[in-house]
PDB file of C-alpha atoms and ligand atoms in Angstrom:
ATOM      1  CA  MET A  14      -7.930  17.097   6.524  1.00 76.00           C
ATOM      2  CA  SER A  15     -10.364  14.334   5.591  1.00 92.00           C
ATOM      3  CA  LYS A  16      -9.228  10.746   5.937  1.00 97.00           C
ATOM      4  CA  LEU A  17      -8.399   8.572   2.947  1.00 98.00           C
ATOM      5  CA  ARG A  18     -11.165   6.003   2.600  1.00 98.00           C
ATOM      6  CA  VAL A  19      -9.356   2.808   1.734  1.00 99.00           C
ATOM      7  CA  ALA A  20     -10.683  -0.478   0.342  1.00 99.00           C
ATOM      8  CA  VAL A  21      -8.609  -3.640  -0.001  1.00 99.00           C
ATOM      9  CA  LEU A  22      -9.346  -6.141  -2.778  1.00 99.00           C
ATOM     10  CA  GLY A  23      -8.031  -9.628  -2.173  1.00 98.00           C
ATOM     11  CA  ALA A  24      -8.424  -8.998   1.537  1.00 98.00           C
ATOM     12  CA  GLY A  25      -8.353 -12.695   2.432  1.00 98.00           C
ATOM     13  CA  GLY A  26      -5.048 -13.361   0.689  1.00 98.00           C
ATOM     14  CA  ARG A  27      -1.455 -13.374   1.931  1.00 98.00           C
ATOM     15  CA  MET A  28      -0.839  -9.751   0.926  1.00 98.00           C
ATOM     16  CA  GLY A  29      -4.395  -8.494   1.255  1.00 98.00           C
ATOM     17  CA  SER A  30      -4.744  -9.596   4.874  1.00 98.00           C
ATOM     18  CA  GLU A  31      -1.446  -7.889   5.689  1.00 98.00           C
ATOM     19  CA  ALA A  32      -2.659  -4.724   3.930  1.00 99.00           C
ATOM     20  CA  VAL A  33      -5.896  -4.764   5.952  1.00 99.00           C
ATOM     21  CA  ARG A  34      -3.781  -4.909   9.124  1.00 98.00           C
ATOM     22  CA  ALA A  35      -1.479  -2.136   7.914  1.00 98.00           C
ATOM     23  CA  VAL A  36      -4.332   0.221   7.012  1.00 98.00           C
ATOM     24  CA  ARG A  37      -6.004  -0.418  10.382  1.00 98.00           C
ATOM     25  CA  ALA A  38      -2.699   0.225  12.155  1.00 98.00           C
ATOM     26  CA  ALA A  39      -2.222   3.466  10.216  1.00 98.00           C
ATOM     27  CA  GLU A  40      -5.763   4.464  11.166  1.00 98.00           C
ATOM     28  CA  GLU A  41      -4.780   4.035  14.823  1.00 98.00           C
ATOM     29  CA  SER A  42      -1.339   5.632  14.630  1.00 98.00           C
ATOM     30  CA  ALA A  43      -1.396   8.374  11.979  1.00 98.00           C
ATOM     31  CA  GLY A  44      -5.172   8.720  11.690  1.00 97.00           C
ATOM     32  CA  ASP A  45      -4.966   9.819   8.062  1.00 98.00           C
ATOM     33  CA  MET A  46      -6.834   6.837   6.564  1.00 98.00           C
ATOM     34  CA  GLU A  47      -9.592   4.406   7.400  1.00 98.00           C
ATOM     35  CA  LEU A  48     -10.510   0.983   6.080  1.00 98.00           C
ATOM     36  CA  VAL A  49     -13.983   1.205   4.565  1.00 98.00           C
ATOM     37  CA  ALA A  50     -14.152  -2.126   2.690  1.00 98.00           C
ATOM     38  CA  ALA A  51     -12.325  -5.446   2.501  1.00 98.00           C
ATOM     39  CA  LEU A  52     -13.344  -7.477  -0.536  1.00 98.00           C
ATOM     40  CA  GLY A  53     -12.686 -11.130  -1.238  1.00 98.00           C
ATOM     41  CA  ARG A  54     -13.268 -13.205  -4.350  1.00 97.00           C
ATOM     42  CA  GLY A  55     -16.936 -12.986  -5.388  1.00 95.00           C
ATOM     43  CA  ASP A  56     -17.731  -9.795  -3.491  1.00 98.00           C
ATOM     44  CA  PRO A  57     -19.373  -7.246  -5.817  1.00 98.00           C
ATOM     45  CA  LEU A  58     -17.245  -4.299  -6.864  1.00 98.00           C
ATOM     46  CA  SER A  59     -20.260  -2.038  -6.276  1.00 98.00           C
ATOM     47  CA  THR A  60     -19.338  -2.390  -2.581  1.00 98.00           C
ATOM     48  CA  LEU A  61     -16.485   0.056  -3.287  1.00 98.00           C
ATOM     49  CA  VAL A  62     -18.946   2.753  -4.327  1.00 98.00           C
ATOM     50  CA  GLU A  63     -21.406   1.974  -1.545  1.00 98.00           C
ATOM     51  CA  ALA A  64     -18.590   2.219   1.010  1.00 98.00           C
ATOM     52  CA  GLY A  65     -17.430   5.540  -0.449  1.00 98.00           C
ATOM     53  CA  ALA A  66     -13.894   4.270  -1.070  1.00 98.00           C
ATOM     54  CA  THR A  67     -11.504   6.892  -2.428  1.00 98.00           C
ATOM     55  CA  VAL A  68      -8.485   4.565  -2.778  1.00 99.00           C
ATOM     56  CA  ALA A  69      -8.589   0.846  -3.603  1.00 99.00           C
ATOM     57  CA  VAL A  70      -5.618  -1.435  -3.045  1.00 99.00           C
ATOM     58  CA  ASP A  71      -5.591  -4.419  -5.413  1.00 99.00           C
ATOM     59  CA  LEU A  72      -3.758  -7.538  -4.223  1.00 98.00           C
ATOM     60  CA  THR A  73      -5.703 -10.214  -6.060  1.00 98.00           C
ATOM     61  CA  HIS A  74      -4.677 -12.249  -9.096  1.00 98.00           C
ATOM     62  CA  PRO A  75      -3.502 -11.427 -12.627  1.00 98.00           C
ATOM     63  CA  ASP A  76      -6.830 -12.809 -13.957  1.00 98.00           C
ATOM     64  CA  ALA A  77      -8.889 -10.464 -11.764  1.00 98.00           C
ATOM     65  CA  VAL A  78      -6.902  -7.252 -11.662  1.00 98.00           C
ATOM     66  CA  MET A  79      -7.952  -5.766 -15.004  1.00 98.00           C
ATOM     67  CA  ALA A  80     -11.691  -5.823 -14.239  1.00 98.00           C
ATOM     68  CA  ASN A  81     -11.025  -4.448 -10.761  1.00 98.00           C
ATOM     69  CA  VAL A  82      -8.871  -1.551 -11.948  1.00 98.00           C
ATOM     70  CA  GLU A  83     -11.226  -0.723 -14.817  1.00 98.00           C
ATOM     71  CA  PHE A  84     -14.106  -0.490 -12.332  1.00 98.00           C
ATOM     72  CA  CYS A  85     -12.079   1.767 -10.046  1.00 99.00           C
ATOM     73  CA  VAL A  86     -10.974   4.117 -12.806  1.00 98.00           C
ATOM     74  CA  ARG A  87     -14.461   4.368 -14.287  1.00 98.00           C
ATOM     75  CA  HIS A  88     -15.787   5.303 -10.840  1.00 98.00           C
ATOM     76  CA  GLY A  89     -13.010   7.805 -10.074  1.00 98.00           C
ATOM     77  CA  ILE A  90     -11.520   5.631  -7.337  1.00 98.00           C
ATOM     78  CA  HIS A  91      -7.725   5.871  -7.162  1.00 99.00           C
ATOM     79  CA  ALA A  92      -5.983   2.503  -7.268  1.00 99.00           C
ATOM     80  CA  VAL A  93      -2.789   1.192  -5.710  1.00 99.00           C
ATOM     81  CA  VAL A  94      -1.998  -2.061  -7.476  1.00 99.00           C
ATOM     82  CA  GLY A  95       0.471  -4.705  -6.381  1.00 98.00           C
ATOM     83  CA  THR A  96      -1.036  -7.512  -8.433  1.00 98.00           C
ATOM     84  CA  THR A  97       1.204  -8.745 -11.219  1.00 98.00           C
ATOM     85  CA  GLY A  98       0.534  -9.425 -14.903  1.00 96.00           C
ATOM     86  CA  TRP A  99       0.966  -5.967 -16.427  1.00 97.00           C
ATOM     87  CA  THR A 100       1.846  -6.561 -20.072  1.00 97.00           C
ATOM     88  CA  GLU A 101       2.244  -3.668 -22.536  1.00 96.00           C
ATOM     89  CA  GLU A 102      -1.254  -4.442 -23.880  1.00 98.00           C
ATOM     90  CA  ARG A 103      -2.761  -4.225 -20.405  1.00 98.00           C
ATOM     91  CA  LEU A 104      -0.972  -0.963 -19.691  1.00 98.00           C
ATOM     92  CA  ALA A 105      -2.271   0.488 -22.969  1.00 98.00           C
ATOM     93  CA  ALA A 106      -5.853  -0.412 -21.979  1.00 98.00           C
ATOM     94  CA  LEU A 107      -5.319   1.184 -18.579  1.00 98.00           C
ATOM     95  CA  ARG A 108      -4.010   4.379 -20.168  1.00 98.00           C
ATOM     96  CA  ASP A 109      -7.175   4.545 -22.300  1.00 98.00           C
ATOM     97  CA  TRP A 110      -9.425   4.212 -19.239  1.00 98.00           C
ATOM     98  CA  LEU A 111      -7.427   6.880 -17.433  1.00 98.00           C
ATOM     99  CA  ALA A 112      -7.710   9.239 -20.404  1.00 98.00           C
ATOM    100  CA  ASP A 113     -11.497   9.061 -19.931  1.00 98.00           C
ATOM    101  CA  SER A 114     -11.204   9.712 -16.195  1.00 98.00           C
ATOM    102  CA  PRO A 115      -8.875  12.674 -15.706  1.00 96.00           C
ATOM    103  CA  GLY A 116      -8.010  13.235 -12.066  1.00 97.00           C
ATOM    104  CA  THR A 117      -7.944   9.543 -11.208  1.00 98.00           C
ATOM    105  CA  GLY A 118      -4.582   8.040 -10.282  1.00 98.00           C
ATOM    106  CA  VAL A 119      -3.350   4.458 -10.595  1.00 99.00           C
ATOM    107  CA  LEU A 120      -0.080   3.235  -9.133  1.00 98.00           C
ATOM    108  CA  ILE A 121       1.198  -0.054 -10.501  1.00 98.00           C
ATOM    109  CA  ALA A 122       3.948  -1.215  -8.153  1.00 98.00           C
ATOM    110  CA  PRO A 123       5.818  -4.332  -9.316  1.00 98.00           C
ATOM    111  CA  ASN A 124       7.213  -4.435  -5.797  1.00 98.00           C
ATOM    112  CA  PHE A 125       6.307  -2.415  -2.687  1.00 98.00           C
ATOM    113  CA  GLY A 126       9.490  -3.414  -0.869  1.00 98.00           C
ATOM    114  CA  ILE A 127      11.752  -0.412  -0.444  1.00 98.00           C
ATOM    115  CA  GLY A 128      14.851  -2.571  -0.897  1.00 98.00           C
ATOM    116  CA  ALA A 129      13.374  -4.196  -3.981  1.00 98.00           C
ATOM    117  CA  VAL A 130      12.767  -0.790  -5.548  1.00 98.00           C
ATOM    118  CA  LEU A 131      16.370   0.141  -4.754  1.00 98.00           C
ATOM    119  CA  THR A 132      17.551  -3.172  -6.243  1.00 98.00           C
ATOM    120  CA  MET A 133      15.882  -2.256  -9.526  1.00 98.00           C
ATOM    121  CA  ARG A 134      17.377   1.229  -9.440  1.00 98.00           C
ATOM    122  CA  PHE A 135      20.893  -0.007  -8.659  1.00 98.00           C
ATOM    123  CA  ALA A 136      20.658  -2.768 -11.267  1.00 98.00           C
ATOM    124  CA  ARG A 137      19.787  -0.202 -13.904  1.00 98.00           C
ATOM    125  CA  GLN A 138      22.761   1.914 -12.824  1.00 98.00           C
ATOM    126  CA  ALA A 139      25.161  -1.049 -12.902  1.00 98.00           C
ATOM    127  CA  ALA A 140      23.966  -2.527 -16.194  1.00 98.00           C
ATOM    128  CA  ARG A 141      26.200  -0.598 -18.583  1.00 98.00           C
ATOM    129  CA  PHE A 142      29.398  -1.616 -16.799  1.00 98.00           C
ATOM    130  CA  PHE A 143      29.079  -5.406 -17.211  1.00 98.00           C
ATOM    131  CA  GLU A 144      29.203  -7.737 -20.186  1.00 98.00           C
ATOM    132  CA  SER A 145      26.857 -10.326 -18.661  1.00 98.00           C
ATOM    133  CA  VAL A 146      23.747 -10.171 -16.514  1.00 98.00           C
ATOM    134  CA  GLU A 147      21.256 -12.768 -15.339  1.00 99.00           C
ATOM    135  CA  ILE A 148      18.414 -12.547 -12.819  1.00 99.00           C
ATOM    136  CA  VAL A 149      17.367 -15.186 -10.306  1.00 99.00           C
ATOM    137  CA  GLU A 150      14.066 -14.642  -8.520  1.00 99.00           C
ATOM    138  CA  LEU A 151      13.095 -16.945  -5.669  1.00 99.00           C
ATOM    139  CA  HIS A 152       9.579 -17.199  -4.234  1.00 99.00           C
ATOM    140  CA  HIS A 153       7.162 -19.282  -2.152  1.00 98.00           C
ATOM    141  CA  PRO A 154       5.530 -22.141  -4.059  1.00 98.00           C
ATOM    142  CA  GLY A 155       2.046 -20.546  -3.796  1.00 98.00           C
ATOM    143  CA  LYS A 156       2.987 -17.850  -6.302  1.00 98.00           C
ATOM    144  CA  ALA A 157       0.689 -17.835  -9.354  1.00 97.00           C
ATOM    145  CA  ASP A 158       3.042 -16.387 -11.968  1.00 97.00           C
ATOM    146  CA  ALA A 159       6.602 -16.817 -13.207  1.00 98.00           C
ATOM    147  CA  PRO A 160       8.812 -15.012 -13.612  1.00 98.00           C
ATOM    148  CA  SER A 161       7.881 -12.470 -10.972  1.00 98.00           C
ATOM    149  CA  GLY A 162       6.706  -9.022 -11.996  1.00 98.00           C
ATOM    150  CA  THR A 163       9.713  -7.595 -10.199  1.00 98.00           C
ATOM    151  CA  ALA A 164      12.121  -9.742 -12.204  1.00 98.00           C
ATOM    152  CA  VAL A 165      10.461  -8.776 -15.472  1.00 98.00           C
ATOM    153  CA  ARG A 166      10.682  -5.087 -14.559  1.00 98.00           C
ATOM    154  CA  THR A 167      14.301  -5.448 -13.457  1.00 98.00           C
ATOM    155  CA  ALA A 168      15.187  -7.175 -16.730  1.00 98.00           C
ATOM    156  CA  GLN A 169      13.479  -4.445 -18.735  1.00 98.00           C
ATOM    157  CA  LEU A 170      15.350  -1.707 -16.860  1.00 98.00           C
ATOM    158  CA  VAL A 171      18.680  -3.502 -17.259  1.00 98.00           C
ATOM    159  CA  ALA A 172      18.022  -4.168 -20.950  1.00 98.00           C
ATOM    160  CA  GLY A 173      17.113  -0.517 -21.507  1.00 98.00           C
ATOM    161  CA  ALA A 174      20.335   0.673 -19.863  1.00 98.00           C
ATOM    162  CA  ARG A 175      22.405  -1.800 -21.912  1.00 98.00           C
ATOM    163  CA  GLU A 176      20.784  -0.609 -25.112  1.00 98.00           C
ATOM    164  CA  GLU A 177      21.307   3.054 -24.207  1.00 98.00           C
ATOM    165  CA  ALA A 178      24.989   2.310 -23.580  1.00 98.00           C
ATOM    166  CA  GLY A 179      25.250   0.505 -26.925  1.00 98.00           C
ATOM    167  CA  LEU A 180      26.215  -2.845 -25.396  1.00 98.00           C
ATOM    168  CA  PRO A 181      25.986  -5.874 -27.696  1.00 97.00           C
ATOM    169  CA  ALA A 182      24.048  -9.046 -26.866  1.00 96.00           C
ATOM    170  CA  GLN A 183      25.503 -11.027 -23.993  1.00 97.00           C
ATOM    171  CA  PRO A 184      28.097 -13.729 -24.622  1.00 97.00           C
ATOM    172  CA  ASP A 185      26.521 -17.200 -24.514  1.00 98.00           C
ATOM    173  CA  ALA A 186      27.889 -20.164 -26.438  1.00 98.00           C
ATOM    174  CA  THR A 187      25.029 -22.507 -25.464  1.00 97.00           C
ATOM    175  CA  GLY A 188      24.229 -24.656 -28.485  1.00 96.00           C
ATOM    176  CA  THR A 189      22.083 -27.376 -27.007  1.00 96.00           C
ATOM    177  CA  ALA A 190      19.981 -27.015 -23.879  1.00 97.00           C
ATOM    178  CA  LEU A 191      16.998 -28.637 -22.258  1.00 98.00           C
ATOM    179  CA  PRO A 192      13.991 -26.296 -22.581  1.00 97.00           C
ATOM    180  CA  GLY A 193      14.090 -23.825 -19.708  1.00 97.00           C
ATOM    181  CA  ALA A 194      17.685 -24.557 -18.731  1.00 98.00           C
ATOM    182  CA  ARG A 195      18.759 -21.018 -19.624  1.00 98.00           C
ATOM    183  CA  GLY A 196      15.706 -19.417 -18.032  1.00 98.00           C
ATOM    184  CA  ALA A 197      13.184 -17.125 -19.693  1.00 98.00           C
ATOM    185  CA  ASP A 198      14.463 -14.490 -22.106  1.00 98.00           C
ATOM    186  CA  VAL A 199      13.140 -11.116 -20.946  1.00 98.00           C
ATOM    187  CA  SER A 200      14.370  -8.399 -23.305  1.00 97.00           C
ATOM    188  CA  GLY A 201      17.592 -10.381 -23.789  1.00 98.00           C
ATOM    189  CA  VAL A 202      18.186 -10.954 -20.070  1.00 98.00           C
ATOM    190  CA  PRO A 203      17.903 -14.567 -18.816  1.00 98.00           C
ATOM    191  CA  VAL A 204      15.514 -14.779 -15.847  1.00 98.00           C
ATOM    192  CA  HIS A 205      15.401 -17.888 -13.653  1.00 98.00           C
ATOM    193  CA  ALA A 206      12.470 -18.587 -11.306  1.00 98.00           C
ATOM    194  CA  VAL A 207      12.892 -20.733  -8.182  1.00 98.00           C
ATOM    195  CA  ARG A 208       9.825 -21.891  -6.184  1.00 98.00           C
ATOM    196  CA  LEU A 209      10.692 -23.270  -2.759  1.00 98.00           C
ATOM    197  CA  ARG A 210       8.781 -23.847   0.496  1.00 98.00           C
ATOM    198  CA  GLY A 211      10.191 -21.506   3.133  1.00 98.00           C
ATOM    199  CA  LEU A 212      10.874 -18.621   0.759  1.00 98.00           C
ATOM    200  CA  VAL A 213       8.840 -15.403   0.655  1.00 98.00           C
ATOM    201  CA  ALA A 214      10.179 -13.065  -2.070  1.00 98.00           C
ATOM    202  CA  HIS A 215      13.838 -12.763  -3.057  1.00 99.00           C
ATOM    203  CA  GLN A 216      15.843 -11.631  -6.050  1.00 98.00           C
ATOM    204  CA  GLU A 217      19.450 -11.664  -7.193  1.00 98.00           C
ATOM    205  CA  VAL A 218      20.788  -9.676 -10.087  1.00 99.00           C
ATOM    206  CA  LEU A 219      24.100 -11.208 -11.167  1.00 99.00           C
ATOM    207  CA  PHE A 220      26.514  -9.094 -13.180  1.00 99.00           C
ATOM    208  CA  GLY A 221      29.729 -10.419 -14.705  1.00 98.00           C
ATOM    209  CA  GLY A 222      32.717  -8.782 -16.360  1.00 98.00           C
ATOM    210  CA  GLU A 223      36.267  -9.934 -17.049  1.00 98.00           C
ATOM    211  CA  GLY A 224      37.580 -11.205 -13.692  1.00 98.00           C
ATOM    212  CA  GLU A 225      34.779  -9.510 -11.760  1.00 98.00           C
ATOM    213  CA  LEU A 226      31.381 -10.454 -10.379  1.00 98.00           C
ATOM    214  CA  PHE A 227      28.846  -8.102  -8.863  1.00 98.00           C
ATOM    215  CA  THR A 228      25.652  -9.316  -7.188  1.00 98.00           C
ATOM    216  CA  ILE A 229      22.710  -7.291  -5.921  1.00 98.00           C
ATOM    217  CA  ARG A 230      20.391  -9.275  -3.654  1.00 98.00           C
ATOM    218  CA  HIS A 231      17.161  -8.370  -1.930  1.00 98.00           C
ATOM    219  CA  ASP A 232      15.148 -10.501   0.514  1.00 98.00           C
ATOM    220  CA  SER A 233      11.618  -9.917   1.746  1.00 98.00           C
ATOM    221  CA  MET A 234      11.447 -12.127   4.832  1.00 98.00           C
ATOM    222  CA  ASN A 235       7.739 -11.509   5.431  1.00 98.00           C
ATOM    223  CA  ARG A 236       4.845  -9.613   3.884  1.00 98.00           C
ATOM    224  CA  ALA A 237       4.981  -6.845   6.473  1.00 98.00           C
ATOM    225  CA  SER A 238       8.083  -5.752   4.541  1.00 98.00           C
ATOM    226  CA  PHE A 239       5.808  -4.562   1.709  1.00 98.00           C
ATOM    227  CA  MET A 240       3.517  -2.463   3.904  1.00 98.00           C
ATOM    228  CA  PRO A 241       5.477   0.812   4.181  1.00 98.00           C
ATOM    229  CA  GLY A 242       5.377   0.874   0.382  1.00 98.00           C
ATOM    230  CA  VAL A 243       1.655   0.095   0.263  1.00 99.00           C
ATOM    231  CA  LEU A 244       0.923   2.915   2.727  1.00 98.00           C
ATOM    232  CA  LEU A 245       3.157   5.314   0.795  1.00 98.00           C
ATOM    233  CA  GLY A 246       1.194   4.488  -2.355  1.00 98.00           C
ATOM    234  CA  ILE A 247      -2.143   5.038  -0.597  1.00 98.00           C
ATOM    235  CA  ARG A 248      -0.983   8.403   0.741  1.00 98.00           C
ATOM    236  CA  ARG A 249       0.391   9.664  -2.575  1.00 98.00           C
ATOM    237  CA  ILE A 250      -1.883   8.316  -5.307  1.00 98.00           C
ATOM    238  CA  ALA A 251      -4.674  10.901  -5.003  1.00 97.00           C
ATOM    239  CA  GLY A 252      -2.119  13.600  -5.804  1.00 98.00           C
ATOM    240  CA  ALA A 253      -0.798  11.785  -8.862  1.00 98.00           C
ATOM    241  CA  PRO A 254      -3.460  11.604 -11.575  1.00 98.00           C
ATOM    242  CA  GLY A 255      -2.821   9.228 -14.471  1.00 98.00           C
ATOM    243  CA  LEU A 256      -0.568   6.187 -14.458  1.00 98.00           C
ATOM    244  CA  THR A 257       2.414   5.910 -12.141  1.00 98.00           C
ATOM    245  CA  PHE A 258       4.462   2.787 -12.851  1.00 98.00           C
ATOM    246  CA  GLY A 259       6.780   1.932  -9.988  1.00 98.00           C
ATOM    247  CA  LEU A 260       6.873   3.060  -6.372  1.00 98.00           C
ATOM    248  CA  GLU A 261      10.186   4.831  -7.004  1.00 98.00           C
ATOM    249  CA  HIS A 262       8.226   7.800  -8.370  1.00 97.00           C
ATOM    250  CA  PHE A 263       6.949   8.443  -4.840  1.00 98.00           C
ATOM    251  CA  MET A 264      10.332   7.945  -3.155  1.00 98.00           C
ATOM    252  CA  GLU A 265      12.181  11.099  -4.224  1.00 95.00           C
ATOM    253  CA  LEU A 266      15.231   9.016  -5.122  1.00 93.00           C
ATOM    254  CA  ASP A 267      16.859  11.738  -7.193  1.00 79.00           C
ATOM    255  CA  GLY A 268      16.347  14.472  -4.620  1.00 51.00           C
TER     256      GLY A 268
HETATM  257  N1  NAI B  21       3.787  -5.566  -5.581  1.00 81.40           N
HETATM  258  C1  NAI B  21       4.209  -6.256  -4.497  1.00 81.40           C
HETATM  259  O1  NAI B  21       5.042  -5.778  -3.718  1.00 81.40           O
HETATM  260  C2  NAI B  21       3.646  -7.615  -4.241  1.00 81.40           C
HETATM  261  C3  NAI B  21       2.787  -8.156  -5.128  1.00 81.40           C
HETATM  262  N2  NAI B  21       2.257  -9.372  -4.932  1.00 81.40           N
HETATM  263  C4  NAI B  21       1.278  -9.807  -5.915  1.00 81.40           C
HETATM  264  O2  NAI B  21      -0.018  -9.638  -5.335  1.00 81.40           O
HETATM  265  C5  NAI B  21      -0.907 -10.634  -5.845  1.00 81.40           C
HETATM  266  C6  NAI B  21      -1.513 -11.391  -4.672  1.00 81.40           C
HETATM  267  O3  NAI B  21      -0.498 -12.120  -4.017  1.00 81.40           O
HETATM  268  P1  NAI B  21      -0.819 -13.027  -2.732  1.00 81.40           P
HETATM  269  O4  NAI B  21      -1.455 -12.199  -1.685  1.00 81.40           O
HETATM  270  O5  NAI B  21       0.416 -13.759  -2.445  1.00 81.40           O
HETATM  271  O6  NAI B  21      -1.900 -14.032  -3.353  1.00 81.40           O
HETATM  272  P2  NAI B  21      -3.044 -14.839  -2.572  1.00 81.40           P
HETATM  273  O7  NAI B  21      -3.460 -15.927  -3.508  1.00 81.40           O
HETATM  274  O8  NAI B  21      -2.603 -15.167  -1.207  1.00 81.40           O
HETATM  275  O9  NAI B  21      -4.220 -13.777  -2.442  1.00 81.40           O
HETATM  276  C7  NAI B  21      -5.006 -13.332  -3.495  1.00 81.40           C
HETATM  277  C8  NAI B  21      -6.413 -13.149  -2.936  1.00 81.40           C
HETATM  278  O10 NAI B  21      -7.205 -12.500  -3.899  1.00 81.40           O
HETATM  279  C9  NAI B  21      -8.466 -13.125  -3.910  1.00 81.40           C
HETATM  280  N3  NAI B  21      -9.120 -12.789  -5.172  1.00 81.40           N
HETATM  281  C10 NAI B  21      -8.957 -13.351  -6.380  1.00 81.40           C
HETATM  282  N4  NAI B  21      -9.710 -12.723  -7.275  1.00 81.40           N
HETATM  283  C11 NAI B  21     -10.350 -11.729  -6.611  1.00 81.40           C
HETATM  284  C12 NAI B  21     -11.267 -10.718  -6.989  1.00 81.40           C
HETATM  285  N5  NAI B  21     -11.707 -10.621  -8.249  1.00 81.40           N
HETATM  286  N6  NAI B  21     -11.694  -9.836  -6.049  1.00 81.40           N
HETATM  287  C13 NAI B  21     -11.262  -9.922  -4.789  1.00 81.40           C
HETATM  288  N7  NAI B  21     -10.414 -10.870  -4.370  1.00 81.40           N
HETATM  289  C14 NAI B  21      -9.961 -11.756  -5.275  1.00 81.40           C
HETATM  290  C15 NAI B  21      -8.191 -14.596  -3.686  1.00 81.40           C
HETATM  291  O11 NAI B  21      -9.335 -15.286  -3.237  1.00 81.40           O
HETATM  292  C16 NAI B  21      -7.111 -14.500  -2.615  1.00 81.40           C
HETATM  293  O12 NAI B  21      -7.652 -14.413  -1.324  1.00 81.40           O
HETATM  294  C17 NAI B  21      -0.060 -11.490  -6.793  1.00 81.40           C
HETATM  295  O13 NAI B  21      -0.193 -11.008  -8.109  1.00 81.40           O
HETATM  296  C18 NAI B  21       1.349 -11.269  -6.292  1.00 81.40           C
HETATM  297  O14 NAI B  21       2.316 -11.496  -7.267  1.00 81.40           O
HETATM  298  C19 NAI B  21       2.595 -10.119  -3.844  1.00 81.40           C
HETATM  299  C20 NAI B  21       3.490  -9.657  -2.943  1.00 81.40           C
HETATM  300  C21 NAI B  21       4.092  -8.354  -3.056  1.00 81.40           C
HETATM  301  O1  LIG B  22       3.759 -13.182  -5.487  1.00 81.40           O
HETATM  302  C1  LIG B  22       4.579 -12.675  -4.685  1.00 81.40           C
HETATM  303  O2  LIG B  22       4.802 -13.158  -3.568  1.00 81.40           O
HETATM  304  C2  LIG B  22       5.292 -11.458  -5.096  1.00 81.40           C
HETATM  305  N1  LIG B  22       4.951 -10.891  -6.202  1.00 81.40           N
HETATM  306  C3  LIG B  22       5.521  -9.723  -6.763  1.00 81.40           C
HETATM  307  C4  LIG B  22       6.257 -10.036  -8.050  1.00 81.40           C
HETATM  308  O3  LIG B  22       5.791 -10.915  -8.811  1.00 81.40           O
HETATM  309  O4  LIG B  22       7.263  -9.414  -8.321  1.00 81.40           O
HETATM  310  C5  LIG B  22       6.366  -8.957  -5.767  1.00 81.40           C
HETATM  311  C6  LIG B  22       7.178  -9.827  -4.839  1.00 81.40           C
HETATM  312  O5  LIG B  22       8.196 -10.415  -5.582  1.00 81.40           O
HETATM  313  C7  LIG B  22       6.297 -10.879  -4.190  1.00 81.40           C
END
């Protein structure tokens, strides 16, 4: 079987440099992929074509990711995307590009951490049983966006499950508040973002009912924690044309 020819975009960054290491390590151990390009800011995207990349991993910046993914899709290069910033409008544009490039696959993974994916799944399952829910995400102070893509996705999943179950809006008697004191409202779920030196990537989903609290917490202690998910995405994306949103679709969670 031919090797997957992998390119990493954002290769000089915190996640990108870890992904370069992970792909090289997989090349040594499993031998099913090879790193053919490592692009930093300012490197031309044509390098991907010249290097014959078949899968590109994007770990750049919300301002850069759209142009990168559009280039990949238009050139039939599968993309595994960890970069955040995927609004509904952006996803709609991506679906249009993919419609013009059948056979090309794009994975958007709000979080590559296996435990983070499970957190989202379990939060969705728990949502209908509790009157109240709030999300606290905690990250390193170098993070460009707030709230995190993971927290937004978690809130959307929780909100969807609440709506399906016919739950009313959450109880909250707040009348006066300093702006931001109650967090950001994501689909009716308050999301609070903490930025603190020493943190990597962490999330708590807090559920409350009468006389009962239930907390789901996930901690990524380093960026190596995301790499099994990145490699899973690289290995699966060529067999999944179109848009896959969320690593859970490659994890056989219902099997
Ligand atoms: N899905 C997941 O599991 C994870 C996602 N992320 C996301 O990945 C993204 C990157 O995070 P970090 O590595 O912490 O950021 P970072 O700032 O350390 O690295 C980003 C790198 O991308 C480079 N860059 C910017 N524009 C570029 C372009 N057009 N082409 C090539 N390189 C470009 C920058 O120079 C920098 O080296 C963020 O959106 C972050 O939220 C981060 C951790 C896990
Ligand atoms: O910027 C980060 O660090 C992370 N970004 C992703 C997000 O916004 O959810 C994933 C993880 O939380 C780390």
